[in-house]
Amino acid sequence: MTRLMLALCMAVAACLLPMAQAFAQDAADPVSQLPWQHGPTVGRIGDRATIKVPKGYAFLGADAARRFNELLENPPTEVDEYVLAPDDFEWIAFFSFSEIGYVKDDETLDPDDVLSSIRTGLEHGNEERRSRGWETLNLVGWSSKPQYDQQIRALAWAILLESEQSGAKVVNYNTRLLGRRGVMEVTVAADPDVLQPAIADFKSLVPGYTYVSGEGYGEFRPGDHVAEIGLAALITGGAAAVASKKGWLAAIGIALAKFWKLLLVGVAGAGLAIRKLFGGKNNARK
């Protein structure tokens, strides 16, 4: 089931490419009017965590991030989201907390096995797409294999997909920051051509992220809820099913929304459209 969900999530990619291109042509000024909190400042991610926002970067709280998603025609999610981006909008990071419990990090990840699970799920997803007359997707492989940093309790990976009909590439970079009661899910959206420098830039900010007192991974106490999944399931989509209180269909809806957001912001030049909104207003990063 979780494999099928992941495939359905990723399958949204190809059919949204024309929408991203349309967005790039019809960008409107309201995005620049949102209450961006420009650095240096501290962005508060609900009551769970904070992140340092240096000069040259900007942050949106939950209410503003909701409006931001509306302007980008992203479907709403059932959890609050927060946005972090450089002023030049080379990339955009979306933060949301998944309260699935304490995820044990003693699992050994086998990238080939994980990729095989994703490939199987994608095959099921392509069957559904064919039945609807939609473009199908090909799993090219890892853009970046899963890596777990035990020091900062962070799992990161990137998957490269390709439309079998148009050849359009779809890349997304994901980070999961483990905490005492769940996982902070971070999706970085960027044009594929600038993905690697975008990832490097984002990683430079991760040390500025911290859980508030009582929420850190090392503050686990006996009796705390332990998640039903491990590290591999954070990649293959199991977290969405566990986090959902409304069953399988709701879990699919949550995951679909996240991947939809990724494509509208990060593919086919939509990022360039956002940067145009801020023309002349950006502060150079130093």
XYZ file of N, CA and C in Angstrom:
858
model
N 0.817 -1.203 0.000
C 0.000 0.000 0.000
C 0.857 1.262 0.000
N 1.884 1.304 0.888
C 2.713 2.512 0.933
C 3.450 2.707 -0.370
N 3.804 1.614 -1.038
C 4.505 1.731 -2.309
C 3.601 2.350 -3.356
N 2.347 1.914 -3.384
C 1.405 2.473 -4.350
C 1.197 3.943 -4.084
N 1.104 4.320 -2.817
C 0.923 5.725 -2.477
C 2.075 6.560 -3.005
N 3.320 6.070 -2.794
C 4.478 6.822 -3.268
C 4.434 6.979 -4.774
N 4.049 5.903 -5.472
C 3.989 5.978 -6.925
C 2.969 6.999 -7.381
N 1.812 7.025 -6.734
C 0.789 7.997 -7.094
C 1.272 9.412 -6.835
N 2.021 9.574 -5.744
C 2.562 10.898 -5.439
C 3.488 11.379 -6.537
N 4.436 10.518 -6.906
C 5.427 10.916 -7.896
C 4.804 11.062 -9.271
N 3.723 10.334 -9.537
C 3.112 10.369 -10.853
C 2.455 11.700 -11.165
N 2.191 12.486 -10.141
C 1.611 13.806 -10.369
C 2.549 14.673 -11.203
N 3.840 14.375 -11.136
C 4.862 15.243 -11.714
C 4.633 15.566 -13.179
N 4.572 14.548 -14.031
C 4.567 14.791 -15.466
C 3.377 15.614 -15.923
N 2.204 15.351 -15.370
C 1.011 16.047 -15.852
C 0.964 17.492 -15.403
N 1.837 17.893 -14.450
C 1.802 19.272 -13.957
C 2.822 20.175 -14.627
N 3.639 19.618 -15.506
C 4.636 20.461 -16.168
C 4.007 21.606 -16.941
N 2.939 21.387 -17.723
C 2.320 22.511 -18.428
C 1.781 23.565 -17.471
N 1.279 23.126 -16.288
C 0.766 24.085 -15.312
C 1.884 24.967 -14.794
N 3.061 24.370 -14.571
C 4.193 25.153 -14.098
C 4.599 26.197 -15.123
N 4.579 25.811 -16.390
C 4.937 26.756 -17.446
C 3.924 27.890 -17.525
N 2.653 27.572 -17.355
C 1.620 28.604 -17.376
C 1.810 29.567 -16.219
N 2.189 29.002 -15.046
C 2.430 29.852 -13.887
C 3.572 30.822 -14.162
N 4.612 30.336 -14.829
C 5.765 31.182 -15.126
C 5.374 32.376 -15.980
N 4.356 32.211 -16.825
C 3.930 33.283 -17.715
C 2.964 34.246 -17.035
N 2.257 33.766 -16.000
C 1.194 34.566 -15.395
C 1.494 34.967 -13.957
N 2.779 35.066 -13.596
C 3.132 35.418 -12.230
C 2.531 36.764 -11.845
N 2.057 36.859 -10.586
C 1.405 38.075 -10.109
C 2.129 38.602 -8.877
N 2.007 39.898 -8.637
C 2.756 40.569 -7.588
C 2.407 40.173 -6.157
N 1.197 39.649 -5.850
C 0.854 39.375 -4.451
C 1.866 38.544 -3.683
N 2.642 37.716 -4.340
C 3.646 36.919 -3.629
C 4.637 37.828 -2.922
N 5.055 38.901 -3.586
C 6.041 39.798 -2.985
C 5.448 40.606 -1.844
N 4.112 40.647 -1.756
C 3.460 41.413 -0.699
C 3.240 40.598 0.568
N 3.572 39.340 0.550
C 3.423 38.511 1.739
C 4.395 38.986 2.824
N 4.072 38.731 4.081
C 4.921 39.217 5.186
C 6.190 38.384 5.366
N 7.089 38.475 4.383
C 8.354 37.756 4.462
C 9.179 38.299 5.621
N 9.716 37.423 6.432
C 10.589 37.811 7.531
C 12.029 37.683 7.028
N 12.625 38.811 6.670
C 13.962 38.796 6.097
C 15.026 38.733 7.191
N 16.070 37.954 6.916
C 17.144 37.798 7.872
C 18.018 39.050 7.977
N 18.769 39.140 9.064
C 18.917 38.084 10.083
C 17.754 38.070 11.075
N 17.194 36.872 11.264
C 16.100 36.683 12.204
C 16.043 35.209 12.564
N 15.064 34.839 13.348
C 14.846 33.437 13.708
C 13.446 33.051 13.290
N 13.333 32.029 12.471
C 12.029 31.549 12.047
C 11.517 30.506 13.018
N 10.288 30.679 13.458
C 9.701 29.741 14.413
C 8.778 28.779 13.672
N 9.117 27.512 13.742
C 8.352 26.473 13.050
C 7.369 25.886 14.053
N 6.243 26.548 14.194
C 5.251 26.156 15.181
C 5.841 26.188 16.569
N 5.437 25.214 17.397
C 5.989 25.106 18.746
C 6.999 23.976 18.823
N 7.514 23.565 17.649
C 8.415 22.422 17.601
C 9.885 22.794 17.468
N 10.166 23.810 16.637
C 11.562 24.066 16.296
C 11.757 25.509 15.852
N 13.019 25.880 15.705
C 13.372 27.191 15.160
C 14.497 27.001 14.146
N 14.668 27.984 13.271
C 15.776 27.967 12.338
C 16.306 29.386 12.168
N 17.614 29.513 12.192
C 18.234 30.822 11.997
C 18.110 31.207 10.528
N 17.661 32.429 10.295
C 17.492 32.949 8.931
C 18.542 34.043 8.730
N 19.619 33.744 8.033
C 20.685 34.750 7.855
C 20.249 35.862 6.900
N 21.068 36.884 6.817
C 20.852 37.941 5.837
C 20.887 37.331 4.436
N 19.974 37.766 3.605
C 19.899 37.218 2.261
C 18.900 36.090 2.120
N 18.184 35.774 3.211
C 17.173 34.724 3.195
C 15.889 35.262 3.813
N 14.788 34.568 3.575
C 13.502 35.023 4.094
C 12.669 33.831 4.544
N 11.741 34.093 5.454
C 10.943 33.042 6.096
C 9.474 33.454 6.123
N 8.600 32.476 5.964
C 7.158 32.699 6.087
C 6.590 31.815 7.194
N 5.768 32.416 8.079
C 5.054 31.652 9.083
C 3.908 30.878 8.458
N 3.182 30.124 9.283
C 2.165 29.209 8.780
C 1.059 29.914 7.994
N 0.513 31.019 8.525
C -0.582 31.707 7.838
C -0.132 32.247 6.490
N 1.049 32.873 6.465
C 1.561 33.420 5.210
C 1.917 32.305 4.233
N 2.462 31.190 4.759
C 2.803 30.057 3.894
C 1.535 29.473 3.262
N 0.441 29.490 4.006
C -0.826 28.999 3.455
C -1.263 29.867 2.279
N -1.124 31.173 2.428
C -1.468 32.100 1.342
C -0.517 31.928 0.171
N 0.760 31.716 0.472
C 1.767 31.484 -0.552
C 1.384 30.271 -1.398
N 0.975 29.206 -0.739
C 0.552 28.006 -1.455
C -0.688 28.260 -2.307
N -1.603 29.067 -1.800
C -2.804 29.398 -2.575
C -2.429 30.141 -3.852
N -1.500 31.087 -3.727
C -1.082 31.865 -4.891
C -0.394 30.987 -5.930
N 0.278 29.935 -5.469
C 0.939 29.018 -6.385
C 0.018 27.887 -6.836
N -1.252 27.954 -6.387
C -2.247 26.940 -6.745
C -1.857 25.563 -6.227
N -1.250 25.541 -5.046
C -0.942 24.282 -4.382
C -2.116 23.898 -3.495
N -2.536 22.641 -3.511
C -3.647 22.214 -2.658
C -3.268 22.299 -1.194
N -4.231 22.554 -0.308
C -3.927 22.665 1.115
C -3.574 21.309 1.724
N -2.811 21.333 2.798
C -2.498 20.126 3.547
C -3.165 20.221 4.911
N -3.163 19.123 5.628
C -3.823 19.095 6.934
C -2.901 19.556 8.060
N -1.677 19.911 7.727
C -0.723 20.370 8.738
C -0.195 21.735 8.346
N 0.266 22.477 9.347
C 0.869 23.781 9.073
C 2.196 23.591 8.355
N 2.472 24.499 7.424
C 3.739 24.487 6.712
C 4.411 25.839 6.866
N 5.731 25.832 6.688
C 6.542 27.029 6.822
C 7.510 27.060 5.653
N 7.878 28.259 5.223
C 8.691 28.403 4.019
C 9.984 29.146 4.333
N 11.082 28.631 3.793
C 12.384 29.289 3.889
C 12.979 29.344 2.492
N 13.533 30.500 2.116
C 14.113 30.640 0.778
C 15.155 31.749 0.769
N 16.135 31.645 -0.129
C 17.052 32.770 -0.328
C 16.312 33.894 -1.037
N 16.781 35.113 -0.889
C 16.100 36.253 -1.501
C 16.059 36.169 -3.022
N 17.019 35.456 -3.628
C 17.005 35.338 -5.084
C 16.122 34.180 -5.562
N 15.534 33.433 -4.620
C 14.598 32.342 -4.912
C 15.179 31.286 -5.857
N 16.464 30.973 -5.657
C 17.054 29.864 -6.405
C 16.444 28.535 -5.954
N 15.935 28.507 -4.727
C 15.267 27.325 -4.208
C 14.275 27.744 -3.132
N 13.351 26.853 -2.812
C 12.370 27.109 -1.756
C 12.242 25.847 -0.918
N 12.299 25.981 0.397
C 12.168 24.842 1.304
C 10.853 24.938 2.064
N 10.125 23.827 2.094
C 8.862 23.733 2.823
C 9.068 22.828 4.037
N 8.723 23.334 5.224
C 8.866 22.586 6.472
C 7.482 22.210 7.012
N 7.330 20.976 7.469
C 6.111 20.567 8.162
C 6.468 19.438 9.118
N 5.780 19.378 10.243
C 6.088 18.370 11.248
C 5.098 17.228 11.179
N 5.622 16.000 11.186
C 4.796 14.789 11.169
C 4.920 14.106 12.525
N 3.860 14.152 13.302
C 3.894 13.611 14.666
C 3.603 12.107 14.645
N 4.575 11.349 14.202
C 4.411 9.898 14.088
C 5.070 9.155 15.237
N 5.753 9.871 16.111
C 6.444 9.247 17.212
C 7.946 9.207 16.987
N 8.632 8.655 17.937
C 10.087 8.560 17.938
C 10.524 7.484 16.951
N 11.260 7.879 15.913
C 11.721 6.933 14.898
C 13.089 6.392 15.292
N 13.174 5.085 15.515
C 14.468 4.483 15.851
C 15.382 4.549 14.634
N 16.626 4.928 14.874
C 17.552 5.122 13.762
C 18.613 4.026 13.691
N 18.268 2.838 14.170
C 19.224 1.733 14.165
C 19.089 0.843 12.933
N 18.310 1.284 11.961
C 18.102 0.502 10.743
C 19.218 0.783 9.733
N 19.707 -0.278 9.109
C 20.711 -0.128 8.053
C 19.997 0.031 6.717
N 20.267 1.122 6.040
C 19.599 1.400 4.768
C 20.320 0.707 3.612
N 19.544 0.039 2.782
C 20.064 -0.572 1.558
C 19.484 0.211 0.388
N 20.258 1.127 -0.214
C 19.728 1.969 -1.293
C 19.114 1.174 -2.436
N 19.718 0.043 -2.789
C 19.188 -0.759 -3.883
C 17.824 -1.327 -3.529
N 17.666 -1.773 -2.294
C 16.389 -2.336 -1.859
C 15.315 -1.257 -1.805
N 15.681 -0.088 -1.276
C 14.721 1.015 -1.209
C 14.295 1.431 -2.611
N 15.267 1.530 -3.519
C 14.947 1.932 -4.886
C 14.065 0.890 -5.565
N 14.280 -0.381 -5.256
C 13.442 -1.441 -5.814
C 12.002 -1.283 -5.353
N 11.803 -0.911 -4.080
C 10.451 -0.683 -3.561
C 9.788 0.483 -4.280
N 10.558 1.546 -4.506
C 10.020 2.712 -5.195
C 9.661 2.351 -6.631
N 10.529 1.567 -7.291
C 10.291 1.170 -8.677
C 9.014 0.338 -8.797
N 8.823 -0.586 -7.844
C 7.615 -1.409 -7.853
C 6.369 -0.542 -7.691
N 6.453 0.404 -6.768
C 5.321 1.304 -6.574
C 5.034 2.137 -7.798
N 6.101 2.576 -8.477
C 5.940 3.394 -9.673
C 5.255 2.610 -10.789
N 5.550 1.320 -10.883
C 4.906 0.482 -11.896
C 3.396 0.435 -11.672
N 2.998 0.312 -10.426
C 1.561 0.340 -10.121
C 0.966 1.700 -10.461
N 1.724 2.737 -10.145
C 1.238 4.078 -10.449
C 1.084 4.302 -11.941
N 2.006 3.768 -12.735
C 1.927 3.922 -14.188
C 0.722 3.194 -14.770
N 0.347 2.076 -14.166
C -0.857 1.378 -14.603
C -2.077 2.285 -14.454
N -2.134 2.975 -13.339
C -3.244 3.903 -13.100
C -3.193 5.053 -14.088
N -2.002 5.539 -14.381
C -1.863 6.665 -15.293
C -2.279 6.272 -16.710
N -1.893 5.074 -17.121
C -2.278 4.617 -18.461
C -3.791 4.522 -18.585
N -4.435 4.057 -17.528
C -5.893 3.911 -17.573
C -6.588 5.255 -17.712
N -5.904 6.343 -17.318
C -6.469 7.684 -17.416
C -5.965 8.434 -18.645
N -5.091 7.789 -19.411
C -4.549 8.452 -20.591
C -3.495 9.475 -20.267
N -2.850 9.347 -19.113
C -1.833 10.300 -18.684
C -0.448 9.807 -19.067
N 0.522 10.723 -19.070
C 1.899 10.346 -19.316
C 2.409 9.445 -18.192
N 3.271 8.504 -18.547
C 3.853 7.612 -17.556
C 5.273 8.059 -17.229
N 5.786 7.545 -16.120
C 7.081 7.978 -15.615
C 8.085 6.840 -15.564
N 9.324 7.188 -15.768
C 10.418 6.242 -15.683
C 11.322 6.644 -14.516
N 11.659 5.676 -13.676
C 12.563 5.938 -12.566
C 13.997 5.863 -13.073
N 14.653 7.005 -13.168
C 16.034 7.043 -13.642
C 16.971 6.494 -12.560
N 16.706 6.867 -11.323
C 17.524 6.381 -10.210
C 17.699 7.449 -9.151
N 18.656 7.233 -8.305
C 18.942 8.209 -7.263
C 19.666 9.412 -7.853
N 19.179 10.596 -7.563
C 19.965 11.788 -7.814
C 20.962 11.930 -6.670
N 20.531 11.488 -5.500
C 21.401 11.428 -4.331
C 20.917 10.274 -3.460
N 21.763 9.282 -3.219
C 21.356 8.121 -2.427
C 21.062 8.520 -0.978
N 20.188 7.751 -0.320
C 19.856 8.072 1.078
C 21.089 8.066 1.967
N 21.208 9.115 2.738
C 22.307 9.214 3.688
C 21.749 9.671 5.028
N 22.185 8.999 6.082
C 21.733 9.371 7.423
C 22.905 9.915 8.221
N 22.756 11.135 8.704
C 23.766 11.782 9.526
C 23.364 11.593 10.984
N 24.039 10.683 11.671
C 23.660 10.360 13.043
C 23.946 11.501 14.006
N 24.894 12.351 13.660
C 25.244 13.450 14.549
C 24.111 14.456 14.665
N 23.481 14.791 13.540
C 22.384 15.753 13.575
C 21.031 15.082 13.378
N 21.010 13.733 13.326
C 19.771 12.953 13.187
C 18.977 13.395 11.966
N 19.644 13.399 10.809
C 18.996 13.858 9.574
C 19.156 12.811 8.476
N 18.050 12.489 7.825
C 18.035 11.572 6.688
C 17.746 12.387 5.439
N 18.547 12.193 4.386
C 18.378 12.983 3.165
C 18.524 12.096 1.937
N 17.778 12.440 0.891
C 17.861 11.706 -0.375
C 17.215 12.528 -1.488
N 17.505 12.148 -2.742
C 16.871 12.785 -3.900
C 16.659 11.732 -4.978
N 15.483 11.749 -5.608
C 15.113 10.786 -6.639
C 14.938 11.512 -7.968
N 15.459 10.904 -9.031
C 15.330 11.462 -10.366
C 14.334 10.633 -11.179
N 13.302 11.298 -11.693
C 12.284 10.681 -12.539
C 12.283 11.343 -13.902
N 11.720 10.636 -14.873
C 11.664 11.166 -16.228
C 10.339 10.772 -16.878
N 9.690 11.724 -17.533
C 8.475 11.419 -18.281
C 8.839 10.555 -19.482
N 8.164 9.415 -19.638
C 8.483 8.509 -20.745
C 8.074 9.091 -22.090
N 7.144 10.051 -22.084
C 6.691 10.647 -23.332
C 7.466 11.917 -23.686
N 7.558 12.848 -22.771
C 8.182 14.134 -23.073
C 9.669 14.170 -22.751
N 10.126 13.260 -21.896
C 11.526 13.267 -21.486
C 11.837 14.301 -20.417
N 10.828 14.993 -19.914
C 11.036 16.020 -18.884
C 11.542 15.372 -17.598
N 12.529 16.003 -16.964
C 13.125 15.493 -15.737
C 12.437 16.088 -14.511
N 12.284 15.275 -13.504
C 11.684 15.694 -12.239
C 12.611 15.275 -11.106
N 13.051 16.233 -10.301
C 13.946 15.941 -9.184
C 13.396 16.576 -7.924
N 13.450 15.842 -6.814
C 13.093 16.449 -5.542
C 14.102 16.024 -4.490
N 14.429 16.960 -3.586
C 15.391 16.697 -2.522
C 14.656 16.749 -1.192
N 14.787 15.684 -0.425
C 14.057 15.559 0.831
C 14.991 15.394 2.012
N 14.634 16.011 3.122
C 15.357 15.842 4.374
C 14.346 15.538 5.477
N 14.694 14.613 6.350
C 13.873 14.297 7.515
C 14.729 14.499 8.757
N 14.320 15.432 9.609
C 15.049 15.765 10.821
C 14.323 15.127 12.002
N 14.940 14.101 12.594
C 14.276 13.315 13.621
C 14.192 14.066 14.945
N 13.031 13.938 15.595
C 12.816 14.556 16.886
C 12.258 13.560 17.886
N 11.941 14.042 19.069
C 11.440 13.173 20.133
C 10.059 12.610 19.825
N 9.194 13.433 19.210
C 7.814 13.014 19.003
C 7.447 12.807 17.531
N 8.416 12.950 16.655
C 8.114 12.784 15.241
C 9.255 13.254 14.370
N 8.910 13.672 13.168
C 9.908 14.012 12.162
C 9.554 15.338 11.486
N 10.532 16.222 11.376
C 10.340 17.440 10.595
C 10.631 17.093 9.146
N 9.618 17.239 8.298
C 9.761 16.907 6.883
C 10.104 18.178 6.116
N 11.179 18.121 5.350
C 11.614 19.282 4.578
C 11.756 18.879 3.117
N 11.087 19.609 2.244
C 11.203 19.395 0.806
C 11.783 20.651 0.180
N 12.886 20.480 -0.531
C 13.529 21.600 -1.210
C 13.173 21.539 -2.689
N 12.564 22.597 -3.199
C 12.188 22.688 -4.604
C 13.148 23.629 -5.311
N 13.646 23.165 -6.462
C 14.570 23.984 -7.246
C 14.527 23.516 -8.687
N 14.893 24.399 -9.579
C 15.036 23.994 -10.964
C 16.119 22.919 -11.033
N 15.893 21.827 -11.796
C 16.893 20.758 -11.864
C 18.287 21.244 -12.244
N 18.375 22.307 -13.019
C 19.673 22.808 -13.460
C 20.500 23.399 -12.318
N 19.828 23.794 -11.244
C 20.558 24.405 -10.124
C 20.372 23.596 -8.844
N 19.946 22.332 -8.992
C 19.633 21.526 -7.815
C 20.840 21.353 -6.896
N 22.001 20.993 -7.436
C 23.156 20.720 -6.587
C 23.607 21.944 -5.786
N 23.778 23.113 -6.414
C 24.121 24.276 -5.588
C 23.007 24.655 -4.621
N 21.761 24.379 -5.006
C 20.637 24.662 -4.101
C 20.723 23.776 -2.867
N 21.030 22.496 -3.059
C 21.168 21.573 -1.943
C 22.306 22.011 -1.024
N 23.437 22.388 -1.636
C 24.586 22.829 -0.844
C 24.233 24.062 -0.019
N 23.497 24.984 -0.627
C 23.090 26.202 0.072
C 22.155 25.860 1.226
N 21.181 24.996 0.958
C 20.248 24.590 2.009
C 20.975 23.904 3.164
N 21.892 23.003 2.834
C 22.631 22.278 3.870
C 23.414 23.229 4.770
N 23.857 24.336 4.202
C 24.620 25.295 5.010
C 23.765 25.925 6.096
N 22.437 25.865 5.924
C 21.528 26.448 6.908
C 21.045 25.431 7.944
N 21.192 24.138 7.650
C 20.679 23.105 8.549
C 21.262 23.204 9.955
N 22.556 23.529 10.132
C 23.064 23.669 11.504
C 22.327 24.725 12.322
N 21.640 25.649 11.647
C 20.884 26.670 12.355
C 19.508 26.196 12.790
N 19.152 24.962 12.428
C 17.864 24.376 12.823
C 18.015 23.699 14.175
N 17.036 23.889 15.034
C 17.071 23.208 16.328
C 15.660 22.990 16.845
N 15.441 21.841 17.458
C 14.175 21.596 18.147
C 14.165 22.392 19.437
N 12.987 22.829 19.857
C 12.878 23.554 21.120
C 13.104 22.583 22.272
N 13.331 23.122 23.442
C 13.589 22.300 24.620
C 12.469 21.290 24.845
N 12.850 20.046 25.003
C 11.873 18.984 25.244
C 11.468 18.226 24.003
N 11.842 18.735 22.814
C 11.424 18.111 21.561
C 12.574 17.436 20.806
N 13.800 17.576 21.292
C 14.942 17.004 20.599
C 14.982 15.487 20.641
N 15.649 14.906 19.692
C 15.734 13.446 19.581
C 16.364 12.836 20.830
N 17.383 13.499 21.346
C 18.077 12.987 22.513
C 17.297 13.143 23.810
N 16.122 13.769 23.765
C 15.311 13.975 24.962
C 14.213 12.925 25.110
N 14.323 11.852 24.338
C 13.377 10.736 24.441
C 13.348 10.187 25.861
N 12.145 9.873 26.333
C 11.962 9.314 27.660
C 11.168 8.015 27.573
N 11.462 7.053 28.437
C 10.671 5.813 28.458
C 9.182 6.130 28.590
N 8.388 5.505 27.787
C 6.957 5.790 27.785
C 6.529 6.660 26.628
N 7.489 7.344 25.982
C 7.160 8.129 24.784
C 6.708 7.191 23.671
N 5.856 7.700 22.812
C 5.365 6.894 21.681
C 6.498 6.638 20.690
N 6.654 5.387 20.300
C 7.666 5.000 19.323
C 6.980 4.751 17.985
N 7.517 5.307 16.921
C 6.910 5.184 15.594
C 6.853 3.729 15.138
N 5.874 3.446 14.296
C 5.700 2.095 13.769
C 6.621 1.819 12.586
N 7.376 2.805 12.153
C 8.225 2.655 10.971
C 9.662 3.029 11.294
N 10.562 2.674 10.365
C 11.963 3.022 10.508
C 12.398 3.981 9.431
N 13.714 4.099 9.243
C 14.259 5.069 8.303
C 13.820 4.800 6.865
N 13.831 3.540 6.428
C 13.487 3.230 5.039
C 12.075 3.668 4.704
N 11.146 3.489 5.632
C 9.752 3.856 5.373
C 9.559 5.356 5.286
N 10.479 6.140 5.865
C 10.408 7.588 5.706
C 10.644 7.973 4.250
N 11.356 7.117 3.526
C 11.643 7.376 2.121
C 10.540 6.843 1.222
N 10.042 5.651 1.534
C 9.073 4.999 0.644
C 7.637 5.427 0.870
N 7.391 6.309 1.833
C 6.057 6.864 1.985
C 5.265 6.382 3.175
N 5.853 5.521 4.002
C 5.112 4.977 5.129
C 4.693 6.006 6.156
N 5.462 7.091 6.273
C 5.156 8.097 7.292
C 3.795 8.733 7.072
N 3.419 8.938 5.815
C 2.136 9.584 5.531
C 0.977 8.726 6.005
N 1.092 7.418 5.818
C 0.026 6.522 6.240
C -0.083 6.476 7.758
N 1.075 6.476 8.438
C 1.070 6.438 9.884
C 0.514 7.733 10.460
N 0.898 8.869 9.858
C 0.484 10.172 10.375
C -1.002 10.421 10.157
N -1.585 9.834 9.110
C -2.981 10.095 8.789
C -3.900 9.462 9.819
N -4.871 10.226 10.264
C -5.865 9.706 11.199
C -7.142 9.300 10.465
N -7.164 9.465 9.138
C -8.386 9.236 8.379
C -8.252 8.089 7.382
N -7.185 7.294 7.530
C -7.076 6.124 6.681
C -6.270 6.351 5.423
N -6.299 5.332 4.562
C -5.460 5.260 3.373
C -5.670 6.409 2.401
N -6.919 6.746 2.076
C -7.172 7.789 1.092
C -6.662 9.139 1.571
N -6.831 9.402 2.861
C -6.327 10.662 3.402
C -4.807 10.717 3.307
N -4.160 9.580 3.550
C -2.702 9.531 3.460
C -2.239 9.837 2.043
N -2.934 9.279 1.056
C -2.602 9.563 -0.338
C -2.766 11.056 -0.621
N -3.837 11.642 -0.112
C -4.089 13.061 -0.351
C -3.001 13.940 0.212
N -2.521 13.612 1.419
C -1.448 14.399 2.026
C -0.200 14.343 1.175
N 0.184 13.147 0.757
C 1.408 12.990 -0.016
C 1.288 13.610 -1.400
N 0.128 13.473 -2.022
C -0.083 14.085 -3.332
C 0.101 15.595 -3.256
N -0.421 16.194 -2.195
C -0.300 17.643 -2.044
C 1.153 18.065 -1.975
N 1.986 17.311 -1.282
C 3.388 17.676 -1.144
C 4.113 17.607 -2.476
N 3.844 16.559 -3.249
C 4.526 16.444 -4.528
C 4.000 17.466 -5.528
N 2.738 17.804 -5.450
C 2.183 18.827 -6.318
C 2.917 20.132 -6.086
N 3.062 20.482 -4.826
C 3.770 21.711 -4.473
C 5.177 21.721 -5.052
N 5.848 20.618 -4.946
C 7.220 20.541 -5.436
C 7.305 20.877 -6.909
N 6.381 20.333 -7.690
C 6.461 20.542 -9.134
C 6.113 21.958 -9.544
N 5.092 22.537 -8.940
C 4.702 23.885 -9.338
C 5.797 24.892 -9.032
N 6.515 24.679 -7.945
C 7.544 25.634 -7.568
C 8.858 25.352 -8.278
N 9.203 24.082 -8.440
C 10.560 23.766 -8.810
C 10.814 23.305 -10.224
N 9.816 23.225 -11.100
C 10.027 22.654 -12.421
C 9.627 23.643 -13.509
N 10.271 23.528 -14.638
C 9.899 24.260 -15.856
C 9.937 25.770 -15.713
N 10.863 26.257 -14.894
C 11.086 27.699 -14.829
C 10.163 28.459 -13.898
N 9.327 27.753 -13.124
C 8.435 28.479 -12.225
C 9.222 29.263 -11.197
N 10.393 28.743 -10.799
C 11.222 29.482 -9.859
C 11.644 30.819 -10.424
N 11.903 30.880 -11.726
C 12.264 32.143 -12.364
C 11.121 33.138 -12.270
N 9.898 32.630 -12.384
C 8.738 33.516 -12.299
C 8.658 34.169 -10.930
N 8.937 33.384 -9.882
C 8.890 33.941 -8.536
C 9.983 34.986 -8.360
N 11.172 34.689 -8.892
C 12.260 35.659 -8.753
C 11.910 36.983 -9.413
N 11.156 36.936 -10.535
C 10.762 38.167 -11.218
C 9.861 39.022 -10.328
N 9.089 38.359 -9.459
C 8.201 39.108 -8.576
C 8.987 39.998 -7.629
N 10.201 39.575 -7.334
C 11.016 40.317 -6.377
C 12.080 41.160 -7.087
N 11.938 41.376 -8.373
C 12.930 42.123 -9.126
C 13.242 43.458 -8.486
N 14.524 43.671 -8.176
C 14.949 44.945 -7.602
C 14.730 45.069 -6.117
N 14.078 44.044 -5.486
C 13.771 44.157 -4.061
C 14.663 43.263 -3.206
N 15.456 42.423 -3.836
C 16.225 41.439 -3.097
C 17.507 42.047 -2.520
N 17.882 41.512 -1.382
C 19.171 41.878 -0.786
C 20.167 40.817 -1.185
N 21.328 41.237 -1.618
C 22.350 40.262 -2.010
C 22.824 39.510 -0.776
N 23.035 38.177 -0.933
C 23.540 37.389 0.182
C 25.024 37.667 0.380
N 25.399 37.761 1.605
C 26.808 38.001 1.923
C 27.254 36.971 2.947
